[in-house]
PDB file of C-alpha atoms and ligand atoms in Angstrom:
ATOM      1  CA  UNK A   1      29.058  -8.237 -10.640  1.00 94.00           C
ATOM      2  CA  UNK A   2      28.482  -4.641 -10.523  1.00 96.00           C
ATOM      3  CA  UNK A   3      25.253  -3.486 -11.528  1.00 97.00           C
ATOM      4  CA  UNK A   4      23.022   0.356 -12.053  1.00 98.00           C
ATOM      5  CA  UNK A   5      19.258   0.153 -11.182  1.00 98.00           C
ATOM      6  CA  UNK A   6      16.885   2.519 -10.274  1.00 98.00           C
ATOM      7  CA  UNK A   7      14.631   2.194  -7.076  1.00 98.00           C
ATOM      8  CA  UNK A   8      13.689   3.837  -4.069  1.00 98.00           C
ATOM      9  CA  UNK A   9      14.270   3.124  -0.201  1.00 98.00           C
ATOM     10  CA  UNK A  10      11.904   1.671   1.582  1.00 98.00           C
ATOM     11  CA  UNK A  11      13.699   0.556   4.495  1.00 98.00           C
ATOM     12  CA  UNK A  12      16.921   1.543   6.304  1.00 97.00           C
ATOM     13  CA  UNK A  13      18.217  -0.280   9.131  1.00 96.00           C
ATOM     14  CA  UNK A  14      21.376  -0.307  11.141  1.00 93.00           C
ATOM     15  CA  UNK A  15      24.241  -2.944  10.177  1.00 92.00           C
ATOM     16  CA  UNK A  16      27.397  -3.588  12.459  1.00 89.00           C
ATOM     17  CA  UNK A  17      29.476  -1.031  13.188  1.00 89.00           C
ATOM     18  CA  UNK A  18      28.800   2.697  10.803  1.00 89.00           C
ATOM     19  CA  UNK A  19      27.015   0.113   8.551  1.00 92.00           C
ATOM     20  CA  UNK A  20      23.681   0.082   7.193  1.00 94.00           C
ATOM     21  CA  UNK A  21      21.029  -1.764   5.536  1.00 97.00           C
ATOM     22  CA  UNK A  22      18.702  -0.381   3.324  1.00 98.00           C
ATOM     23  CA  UNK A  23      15.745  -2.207   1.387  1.00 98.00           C
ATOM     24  CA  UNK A  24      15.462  -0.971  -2.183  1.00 98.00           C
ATOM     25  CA  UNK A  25      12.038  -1.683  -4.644  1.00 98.00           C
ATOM     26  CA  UNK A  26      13.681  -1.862  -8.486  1.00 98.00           C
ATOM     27  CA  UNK A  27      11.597  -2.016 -10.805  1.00 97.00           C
ATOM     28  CA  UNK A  28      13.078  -5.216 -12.431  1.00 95.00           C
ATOM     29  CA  UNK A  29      15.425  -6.607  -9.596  1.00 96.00           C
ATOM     30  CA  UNK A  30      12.359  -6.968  -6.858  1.00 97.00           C
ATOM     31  CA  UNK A  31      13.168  -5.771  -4.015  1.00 98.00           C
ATOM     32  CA  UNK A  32      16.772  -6.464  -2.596  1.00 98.00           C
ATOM     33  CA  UNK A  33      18.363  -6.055   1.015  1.00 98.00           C
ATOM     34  CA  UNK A  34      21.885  -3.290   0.332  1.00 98.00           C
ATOM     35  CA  UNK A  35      24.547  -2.941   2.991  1.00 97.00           C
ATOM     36  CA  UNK A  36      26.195   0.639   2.551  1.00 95.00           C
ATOM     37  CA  UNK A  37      29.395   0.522   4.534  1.00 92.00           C
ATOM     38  CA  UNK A  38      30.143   3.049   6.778  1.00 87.00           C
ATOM     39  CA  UNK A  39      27.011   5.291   5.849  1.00 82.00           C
ATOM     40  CA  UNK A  40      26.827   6.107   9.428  1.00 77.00           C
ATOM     41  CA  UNK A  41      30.196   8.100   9.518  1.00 78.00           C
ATOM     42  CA  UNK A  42      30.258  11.860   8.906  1.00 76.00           C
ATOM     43  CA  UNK A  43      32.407  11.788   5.838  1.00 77.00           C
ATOM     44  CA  UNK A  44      30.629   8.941   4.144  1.00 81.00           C
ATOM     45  CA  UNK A  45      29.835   9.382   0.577  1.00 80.00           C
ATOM     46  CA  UNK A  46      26.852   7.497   0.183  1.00 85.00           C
ATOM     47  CA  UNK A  47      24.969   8.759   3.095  1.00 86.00           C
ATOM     48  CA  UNK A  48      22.595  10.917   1.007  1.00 87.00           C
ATOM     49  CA  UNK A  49      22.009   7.696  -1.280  1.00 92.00           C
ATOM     50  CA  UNK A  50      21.100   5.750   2.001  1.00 94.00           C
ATOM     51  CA  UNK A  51      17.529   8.012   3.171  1.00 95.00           C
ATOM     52  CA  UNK A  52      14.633   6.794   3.622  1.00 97.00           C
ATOM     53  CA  UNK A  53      12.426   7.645   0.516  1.00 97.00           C
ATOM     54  CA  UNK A  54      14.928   8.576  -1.421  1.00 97.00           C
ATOM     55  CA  UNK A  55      14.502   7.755  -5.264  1.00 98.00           C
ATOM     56  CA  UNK A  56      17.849   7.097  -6.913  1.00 98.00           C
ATOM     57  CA  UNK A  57      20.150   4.976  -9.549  1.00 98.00           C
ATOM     58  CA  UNK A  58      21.848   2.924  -7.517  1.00 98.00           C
ATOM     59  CA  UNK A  59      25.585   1.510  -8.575  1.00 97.00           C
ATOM     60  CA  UNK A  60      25.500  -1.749  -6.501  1.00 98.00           C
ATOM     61  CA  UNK A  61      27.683  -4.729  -6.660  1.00 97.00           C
ATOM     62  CA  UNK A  62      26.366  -8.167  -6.178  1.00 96.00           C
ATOM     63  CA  UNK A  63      28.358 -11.264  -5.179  1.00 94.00           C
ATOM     64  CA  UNK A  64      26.714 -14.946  -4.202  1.00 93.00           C
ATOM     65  CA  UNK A  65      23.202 -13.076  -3.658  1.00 90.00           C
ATOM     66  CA  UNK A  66      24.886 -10.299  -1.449  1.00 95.00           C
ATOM     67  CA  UNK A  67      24.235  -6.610  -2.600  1.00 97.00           C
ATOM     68  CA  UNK A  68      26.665  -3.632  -1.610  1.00 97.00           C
ATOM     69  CA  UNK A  69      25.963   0.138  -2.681  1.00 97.00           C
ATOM     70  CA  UNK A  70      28.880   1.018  -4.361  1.00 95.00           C
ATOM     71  CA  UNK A  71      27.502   4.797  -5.424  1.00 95.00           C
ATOM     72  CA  UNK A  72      24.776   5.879  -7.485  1.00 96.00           C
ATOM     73  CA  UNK A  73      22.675   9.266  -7.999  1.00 96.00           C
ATOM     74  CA  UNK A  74      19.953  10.867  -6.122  1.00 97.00           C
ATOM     75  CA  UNK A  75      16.682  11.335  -8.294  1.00 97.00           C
ATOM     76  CA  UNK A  76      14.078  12.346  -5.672  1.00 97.00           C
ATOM     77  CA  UNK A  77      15.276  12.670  -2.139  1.00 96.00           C
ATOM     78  CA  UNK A  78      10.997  13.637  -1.255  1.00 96.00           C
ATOM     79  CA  UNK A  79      12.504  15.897   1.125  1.00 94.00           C
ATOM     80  CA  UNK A  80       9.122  17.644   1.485  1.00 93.00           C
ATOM     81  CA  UNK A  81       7.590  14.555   2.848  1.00 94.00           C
ATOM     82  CA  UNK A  82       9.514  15.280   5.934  1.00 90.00           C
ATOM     83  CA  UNK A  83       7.182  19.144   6.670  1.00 90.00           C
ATOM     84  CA  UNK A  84       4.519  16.599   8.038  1.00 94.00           C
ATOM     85  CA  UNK A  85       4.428  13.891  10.478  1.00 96.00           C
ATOM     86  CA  UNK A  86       1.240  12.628   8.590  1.00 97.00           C
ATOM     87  CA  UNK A  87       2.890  12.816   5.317  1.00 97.00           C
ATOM     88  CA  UNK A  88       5.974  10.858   6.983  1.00 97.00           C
ATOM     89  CA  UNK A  89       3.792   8.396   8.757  1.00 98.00           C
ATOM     90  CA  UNK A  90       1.810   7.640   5.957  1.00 98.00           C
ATOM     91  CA  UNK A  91       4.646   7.330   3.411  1.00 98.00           C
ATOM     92  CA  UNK A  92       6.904   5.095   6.060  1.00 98.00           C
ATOM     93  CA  UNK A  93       3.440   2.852   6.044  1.00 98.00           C
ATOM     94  CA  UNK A  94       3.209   2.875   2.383  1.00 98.00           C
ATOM     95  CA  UNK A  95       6.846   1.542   1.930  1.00 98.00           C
ATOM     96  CA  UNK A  96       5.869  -1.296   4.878  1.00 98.00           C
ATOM     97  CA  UNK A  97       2.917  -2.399   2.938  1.00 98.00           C
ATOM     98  CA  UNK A  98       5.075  -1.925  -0.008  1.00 98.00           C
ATOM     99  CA  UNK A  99       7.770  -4.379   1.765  1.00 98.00           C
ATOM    100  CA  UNK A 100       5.526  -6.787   2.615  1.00 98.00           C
ATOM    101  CA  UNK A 101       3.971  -7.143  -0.750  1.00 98.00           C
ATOM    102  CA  UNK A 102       7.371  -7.596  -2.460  1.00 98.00           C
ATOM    103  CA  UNK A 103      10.269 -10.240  -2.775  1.00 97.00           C
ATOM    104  CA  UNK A 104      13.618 -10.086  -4.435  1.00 96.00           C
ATOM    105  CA  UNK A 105      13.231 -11.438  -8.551  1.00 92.00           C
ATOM    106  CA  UNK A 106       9.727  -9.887  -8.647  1.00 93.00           C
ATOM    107  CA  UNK A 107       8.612  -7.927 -11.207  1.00 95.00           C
ATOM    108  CA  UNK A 108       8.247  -4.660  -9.125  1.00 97.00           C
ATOM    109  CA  UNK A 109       7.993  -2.138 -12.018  1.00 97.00           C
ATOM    110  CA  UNK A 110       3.925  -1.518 -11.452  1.00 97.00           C
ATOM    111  CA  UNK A 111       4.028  -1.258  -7.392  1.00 98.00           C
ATOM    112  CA  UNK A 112       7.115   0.801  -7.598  1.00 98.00           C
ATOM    113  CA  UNK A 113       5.496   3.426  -9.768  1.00 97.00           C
ATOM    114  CA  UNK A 114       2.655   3.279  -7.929  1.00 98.00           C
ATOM    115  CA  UNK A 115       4.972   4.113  -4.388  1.00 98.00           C
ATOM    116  CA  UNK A 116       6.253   6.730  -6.414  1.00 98.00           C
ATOM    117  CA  UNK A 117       3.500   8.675  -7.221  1.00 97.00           C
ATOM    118  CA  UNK A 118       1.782   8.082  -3.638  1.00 98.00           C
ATOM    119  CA  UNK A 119       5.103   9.672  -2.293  1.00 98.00           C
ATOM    120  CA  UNK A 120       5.005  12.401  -4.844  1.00 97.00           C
ATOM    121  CA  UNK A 121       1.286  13.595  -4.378  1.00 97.00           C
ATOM    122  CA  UNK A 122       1.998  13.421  -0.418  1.00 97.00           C
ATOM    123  CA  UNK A 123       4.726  15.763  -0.812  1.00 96.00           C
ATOM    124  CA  UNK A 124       2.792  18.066  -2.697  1.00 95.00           C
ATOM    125  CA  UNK A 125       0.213  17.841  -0.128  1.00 93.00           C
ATOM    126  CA  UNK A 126      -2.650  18.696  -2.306  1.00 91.00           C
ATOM    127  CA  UNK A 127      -4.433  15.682  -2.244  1.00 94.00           C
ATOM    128  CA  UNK A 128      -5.544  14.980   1.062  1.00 95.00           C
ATOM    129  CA  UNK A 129      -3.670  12.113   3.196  1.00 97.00           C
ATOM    130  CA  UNK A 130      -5.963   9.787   3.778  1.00 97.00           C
ATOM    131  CA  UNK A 131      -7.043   9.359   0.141  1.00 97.00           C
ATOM    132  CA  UNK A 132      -3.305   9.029  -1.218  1.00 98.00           C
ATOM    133  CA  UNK A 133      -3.072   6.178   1.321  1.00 98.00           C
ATOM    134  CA  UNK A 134      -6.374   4.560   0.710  1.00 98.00           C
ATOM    135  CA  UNK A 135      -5.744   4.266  -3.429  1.00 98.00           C
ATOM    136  CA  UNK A 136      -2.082   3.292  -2.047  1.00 98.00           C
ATOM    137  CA  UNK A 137      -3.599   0.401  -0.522  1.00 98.00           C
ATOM    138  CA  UNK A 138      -6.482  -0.539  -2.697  1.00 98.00           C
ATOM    139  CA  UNK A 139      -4.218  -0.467  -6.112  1.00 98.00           C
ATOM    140  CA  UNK A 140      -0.970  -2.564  -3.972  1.00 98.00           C
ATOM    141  CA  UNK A 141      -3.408  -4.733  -3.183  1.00 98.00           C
ATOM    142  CA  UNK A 142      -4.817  -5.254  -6.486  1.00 97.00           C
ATOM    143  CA  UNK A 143      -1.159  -5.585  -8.276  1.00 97.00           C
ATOM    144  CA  UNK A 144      -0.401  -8.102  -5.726  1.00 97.00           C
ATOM    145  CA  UNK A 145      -2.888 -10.396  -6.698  1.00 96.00           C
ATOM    146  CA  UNK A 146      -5.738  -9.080  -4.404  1.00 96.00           C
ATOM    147  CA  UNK A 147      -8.314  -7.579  -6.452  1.00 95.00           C
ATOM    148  CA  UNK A 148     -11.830  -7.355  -5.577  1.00 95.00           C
ATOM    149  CA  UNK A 149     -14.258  -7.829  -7.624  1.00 97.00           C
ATOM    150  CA  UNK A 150     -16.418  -4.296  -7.465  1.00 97.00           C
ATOM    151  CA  UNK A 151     -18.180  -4.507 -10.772  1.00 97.00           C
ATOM    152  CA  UNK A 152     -21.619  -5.240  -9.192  1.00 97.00           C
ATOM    153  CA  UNK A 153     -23.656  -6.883  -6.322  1.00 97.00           C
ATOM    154  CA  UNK A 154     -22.343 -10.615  -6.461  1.00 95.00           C
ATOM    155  CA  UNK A 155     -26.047 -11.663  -6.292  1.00 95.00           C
ATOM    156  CA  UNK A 156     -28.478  -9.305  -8.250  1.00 96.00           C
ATOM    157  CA  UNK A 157     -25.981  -7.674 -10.169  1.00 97.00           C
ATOM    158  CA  UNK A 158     -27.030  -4.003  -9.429  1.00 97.00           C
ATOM    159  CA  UNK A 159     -23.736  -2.391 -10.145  1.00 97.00           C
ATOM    160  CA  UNK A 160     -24.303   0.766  -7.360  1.00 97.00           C
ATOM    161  CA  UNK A 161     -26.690   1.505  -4.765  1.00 97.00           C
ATOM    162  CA  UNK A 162     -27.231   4.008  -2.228  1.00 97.00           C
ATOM    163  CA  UNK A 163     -25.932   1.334   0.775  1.00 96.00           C
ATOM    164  CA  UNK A 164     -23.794  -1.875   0.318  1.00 97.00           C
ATOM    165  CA  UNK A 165     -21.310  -4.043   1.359  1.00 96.00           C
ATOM    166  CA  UNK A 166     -17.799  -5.535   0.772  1.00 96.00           C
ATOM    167  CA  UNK A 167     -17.167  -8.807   1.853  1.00 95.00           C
ATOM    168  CA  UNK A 168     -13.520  -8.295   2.351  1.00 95.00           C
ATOM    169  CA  UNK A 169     -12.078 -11.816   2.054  1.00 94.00           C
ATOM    170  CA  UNK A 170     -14.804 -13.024  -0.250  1.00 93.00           C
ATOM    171  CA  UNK A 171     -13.541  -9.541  -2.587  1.00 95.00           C
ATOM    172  CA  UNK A 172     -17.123  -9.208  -3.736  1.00 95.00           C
ATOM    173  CA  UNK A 173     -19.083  -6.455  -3.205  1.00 96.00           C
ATOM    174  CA  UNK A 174     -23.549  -6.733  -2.030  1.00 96.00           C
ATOM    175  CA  UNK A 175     -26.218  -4.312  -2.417  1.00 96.00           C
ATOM    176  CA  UNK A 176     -28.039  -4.114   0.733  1.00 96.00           C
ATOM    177  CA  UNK A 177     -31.151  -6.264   0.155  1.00 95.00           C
ATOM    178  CA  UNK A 178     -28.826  -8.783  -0.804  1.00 95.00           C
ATOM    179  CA  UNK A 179     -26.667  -8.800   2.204  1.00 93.00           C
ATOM    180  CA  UNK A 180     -29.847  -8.670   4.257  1.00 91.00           C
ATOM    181  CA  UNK A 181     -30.927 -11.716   2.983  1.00 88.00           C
ATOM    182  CA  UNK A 182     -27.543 -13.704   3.025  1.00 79.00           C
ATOM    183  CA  UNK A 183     -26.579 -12.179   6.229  1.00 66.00           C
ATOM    184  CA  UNK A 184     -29.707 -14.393   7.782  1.00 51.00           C
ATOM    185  CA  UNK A 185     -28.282 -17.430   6.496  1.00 54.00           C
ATOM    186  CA  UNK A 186     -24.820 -16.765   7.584  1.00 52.00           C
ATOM    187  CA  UNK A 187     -26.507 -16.631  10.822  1.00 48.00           C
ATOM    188  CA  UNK A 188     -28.055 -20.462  10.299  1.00 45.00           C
ATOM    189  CA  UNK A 189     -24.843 -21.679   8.568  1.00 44.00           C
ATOM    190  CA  UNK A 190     -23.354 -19.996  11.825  1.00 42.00           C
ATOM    191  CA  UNK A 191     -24.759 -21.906  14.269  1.00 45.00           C
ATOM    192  CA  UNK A 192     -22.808 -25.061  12.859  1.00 46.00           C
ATOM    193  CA  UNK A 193     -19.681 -23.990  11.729  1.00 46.00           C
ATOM    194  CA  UNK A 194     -19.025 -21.052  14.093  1.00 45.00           C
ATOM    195  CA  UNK A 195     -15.660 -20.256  11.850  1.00 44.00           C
ATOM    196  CA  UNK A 196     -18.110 -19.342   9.147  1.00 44.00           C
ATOM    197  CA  UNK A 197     -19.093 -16.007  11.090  1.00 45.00           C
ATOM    198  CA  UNK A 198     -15.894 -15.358  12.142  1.00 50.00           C
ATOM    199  CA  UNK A 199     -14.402 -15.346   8.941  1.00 62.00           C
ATOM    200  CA  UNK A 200     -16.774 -13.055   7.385  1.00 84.00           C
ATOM    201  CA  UNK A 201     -15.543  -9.195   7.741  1.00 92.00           C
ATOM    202  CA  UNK A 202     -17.728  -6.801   5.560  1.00 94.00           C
ATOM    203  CA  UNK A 203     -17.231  -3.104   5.252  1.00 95.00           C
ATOM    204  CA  UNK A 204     -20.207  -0.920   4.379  1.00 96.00           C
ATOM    205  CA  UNK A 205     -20.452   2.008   1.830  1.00 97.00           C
ATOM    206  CA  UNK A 206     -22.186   4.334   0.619  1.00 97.00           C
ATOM    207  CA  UNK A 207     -22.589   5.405  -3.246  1.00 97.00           C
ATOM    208  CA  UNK A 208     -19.841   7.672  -2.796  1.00 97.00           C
ATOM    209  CA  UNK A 209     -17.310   4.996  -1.515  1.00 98.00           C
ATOM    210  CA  UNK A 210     -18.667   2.381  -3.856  1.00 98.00           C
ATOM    211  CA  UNK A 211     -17.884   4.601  -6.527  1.00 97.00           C
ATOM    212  CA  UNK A 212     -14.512   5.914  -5.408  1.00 97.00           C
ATOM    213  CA  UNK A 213     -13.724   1.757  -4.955  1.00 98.00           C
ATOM    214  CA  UNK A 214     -14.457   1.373  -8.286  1.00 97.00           C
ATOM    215  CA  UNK A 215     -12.355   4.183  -9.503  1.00 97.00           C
ATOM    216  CA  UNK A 216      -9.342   3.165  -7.860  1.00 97.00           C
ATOM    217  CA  UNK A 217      -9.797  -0.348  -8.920  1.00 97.00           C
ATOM    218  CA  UNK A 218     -10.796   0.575 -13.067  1.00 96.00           C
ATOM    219  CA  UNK A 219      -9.067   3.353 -13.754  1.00 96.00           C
ATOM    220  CA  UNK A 220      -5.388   3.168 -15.582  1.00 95.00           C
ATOM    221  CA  UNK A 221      -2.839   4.392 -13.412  1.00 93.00           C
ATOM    222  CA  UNK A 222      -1.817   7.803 -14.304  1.00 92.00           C
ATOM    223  CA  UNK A 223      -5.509   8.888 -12.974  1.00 95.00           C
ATOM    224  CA  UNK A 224      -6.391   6.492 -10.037  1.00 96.00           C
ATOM    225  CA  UNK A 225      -5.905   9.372  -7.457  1.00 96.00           C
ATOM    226  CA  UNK A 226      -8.047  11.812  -9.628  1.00 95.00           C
ATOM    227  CA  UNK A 227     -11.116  11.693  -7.392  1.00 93.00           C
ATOM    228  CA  UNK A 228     -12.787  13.148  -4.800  1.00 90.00           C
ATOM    229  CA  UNK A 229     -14.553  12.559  -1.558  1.00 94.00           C
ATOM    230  CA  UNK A 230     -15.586  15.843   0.208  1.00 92.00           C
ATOM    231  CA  UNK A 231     -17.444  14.292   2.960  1.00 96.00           C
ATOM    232  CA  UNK A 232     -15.170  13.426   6.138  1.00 95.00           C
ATOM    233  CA  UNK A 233     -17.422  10.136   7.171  1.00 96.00           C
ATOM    234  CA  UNK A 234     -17.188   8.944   3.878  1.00 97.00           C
ATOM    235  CA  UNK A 235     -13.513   9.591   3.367  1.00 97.00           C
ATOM    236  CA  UNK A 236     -13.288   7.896   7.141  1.00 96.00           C
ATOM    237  CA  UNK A 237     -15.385   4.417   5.725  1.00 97.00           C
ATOM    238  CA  UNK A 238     -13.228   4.469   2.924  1.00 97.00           C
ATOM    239  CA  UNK A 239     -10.189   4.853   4.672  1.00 97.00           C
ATOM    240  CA  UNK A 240     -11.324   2.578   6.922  1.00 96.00           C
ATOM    241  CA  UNK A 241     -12.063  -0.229   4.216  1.00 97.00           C
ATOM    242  CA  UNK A 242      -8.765   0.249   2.409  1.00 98.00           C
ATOM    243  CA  UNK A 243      -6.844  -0.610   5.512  1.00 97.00           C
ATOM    244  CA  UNK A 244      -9.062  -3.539   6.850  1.00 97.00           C
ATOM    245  CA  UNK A 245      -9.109  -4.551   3.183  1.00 97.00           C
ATOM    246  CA  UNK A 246      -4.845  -5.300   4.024  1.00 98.00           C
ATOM    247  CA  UNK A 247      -4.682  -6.244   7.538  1.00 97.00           C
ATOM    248  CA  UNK A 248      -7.621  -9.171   6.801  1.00 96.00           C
ATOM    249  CA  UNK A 249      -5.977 -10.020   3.482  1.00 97.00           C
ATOM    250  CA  UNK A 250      -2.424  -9.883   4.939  1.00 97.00           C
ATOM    251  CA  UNK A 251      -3.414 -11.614   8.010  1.00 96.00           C
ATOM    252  CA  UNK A 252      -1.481  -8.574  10.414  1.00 96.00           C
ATOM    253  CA  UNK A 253      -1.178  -5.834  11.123  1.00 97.00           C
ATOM    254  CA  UNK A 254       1.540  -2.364  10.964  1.00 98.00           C
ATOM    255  CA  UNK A 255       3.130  -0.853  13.582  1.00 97.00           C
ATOM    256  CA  UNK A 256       3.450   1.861  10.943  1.00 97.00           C
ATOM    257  CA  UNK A 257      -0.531   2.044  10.268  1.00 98.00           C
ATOM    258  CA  UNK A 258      -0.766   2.350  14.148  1.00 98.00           C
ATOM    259  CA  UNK A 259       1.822   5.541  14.244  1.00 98.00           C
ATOM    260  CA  UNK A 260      -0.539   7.124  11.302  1.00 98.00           C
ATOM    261  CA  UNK A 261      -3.684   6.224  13.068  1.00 97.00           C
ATOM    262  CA  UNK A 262      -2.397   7.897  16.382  1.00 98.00           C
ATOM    263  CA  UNK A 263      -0.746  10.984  14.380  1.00 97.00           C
ATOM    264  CA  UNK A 264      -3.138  12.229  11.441  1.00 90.00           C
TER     265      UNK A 264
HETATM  266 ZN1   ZN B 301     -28.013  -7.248  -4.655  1.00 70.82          ZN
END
């Protein structure tokens, strides 16, 4: 069966011979694993259509859950993510995450718009790097069934505060009195069921990042980058949340998250 879907690339890998493989997010299709014959060779036609990043309709033909690229249409190639390693790094990390957050038959439309306008605002470079990623990984997250709960502390219900905490696998967010206070009898549950303490991971904030965690979380889509944080430490605990806010949830880690951490 020969079908047309939109999508974009989010991994390429080499196949047998001038073959390749490329993983495509569709919006309706989930994403699926391609082979492009001969995309290797010089005069192949569907090299272009075969990038990583690019953003195309793709003509691909389908037989007993096997997909093929039989053609299709470059939309977005996001050549200019390729000026910057960070921008590449970061983007190459986004479409892991985006990967592992994915299967074939899901309903992809929401995480593939979302990759979309990461990739876009990256390649504009406007928006600085490390907040495209962090909303990147705080809204996949939350579309995959991951959502903290940021309203307000989990125990007095003050909704912002000038320190507090995220309990990262509990996805519930403390003021500090409160964690102060419930951090003590972690301690004494601790002393019983050691795997109690290990299990807790807790990120702190300040306003700023509470705020900017809230933002990301509440806002509709077409404005969950418009924010700012000027201030590099907070941008860094933010950063630094969003990504231990995946690796704990997700149980691993990226070999792509340790190229950006070693490059940006
Ligand atoms: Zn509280």
């Amino acid at each position: 069966m020969l079908f047309a879907t939109d999508g974009v690339i989010t991994k390429v890998s080499d196949a047998t011979g001038s073959d390749k493989f490329l993983n495509i997010i569709t919006p309706n299709r989930g994403r699926i694993g391609v082979l492009v014959k001969g995309s290797r060779s010089p005069e192949s036609k569907t090299a272009s259509l075969s990038q990583l990043f690019t953003y195309g309709n793709f003509e691909i033909y389908e037989k007993n859950g096997m997909y093929w690229l039989r053609g299709g249409m470059v939309i977005d190639p996001f050549y200019n993510l390729s000026e910057d390693i960070t921008r590449i790094a970061a983007a190459t990390y986004m479409c892991e995450l985006a990967n592992e957050l994915t299967d074939e038959s899901d309903e992809c439309e929401e995480i593939l718009r979302l990759l979309l306008n990461s990739m876009y605002l990256l390649g504009k470079g406007e928006k600085k790097v490390a907040i495209v990623k962090a909303v990147f990984e705080l809204r996949a997250m939350a579309i995959s069934g991951y959502m903290p709960d940021a309203s307000a502390c989990r125990y007095c219900k003050t909704p912002i505060a000038d320190e507090m905490y995220l309990d990262v696998l509990g996805g519930r967010i403390m003021c500090a009195e409160c964690f102060k206070e419930r951090g003590d009898k972690t301690k004494n549950i601790s002393r019983d069921f050691e795997d109690v303490r290990e299990a807790s991971v807790i990120c702190r904030m300040t306003s700023s990042v509470v705020a900017a965690l809230k933002f990301v979380l509440m806002s509709p889509p077409e404005k969950t980058f418009s924010f700012y944080i000027t201030d590099d430490e907070e941008l860094q605990l933010l950063s630094r949340l969003a990504e231990t806010y995946v690796t704990s949830h997700l149980g691993r880690g990226f070999d792509s998250l340790d190229f950006y951490n070693a490059v940006k």
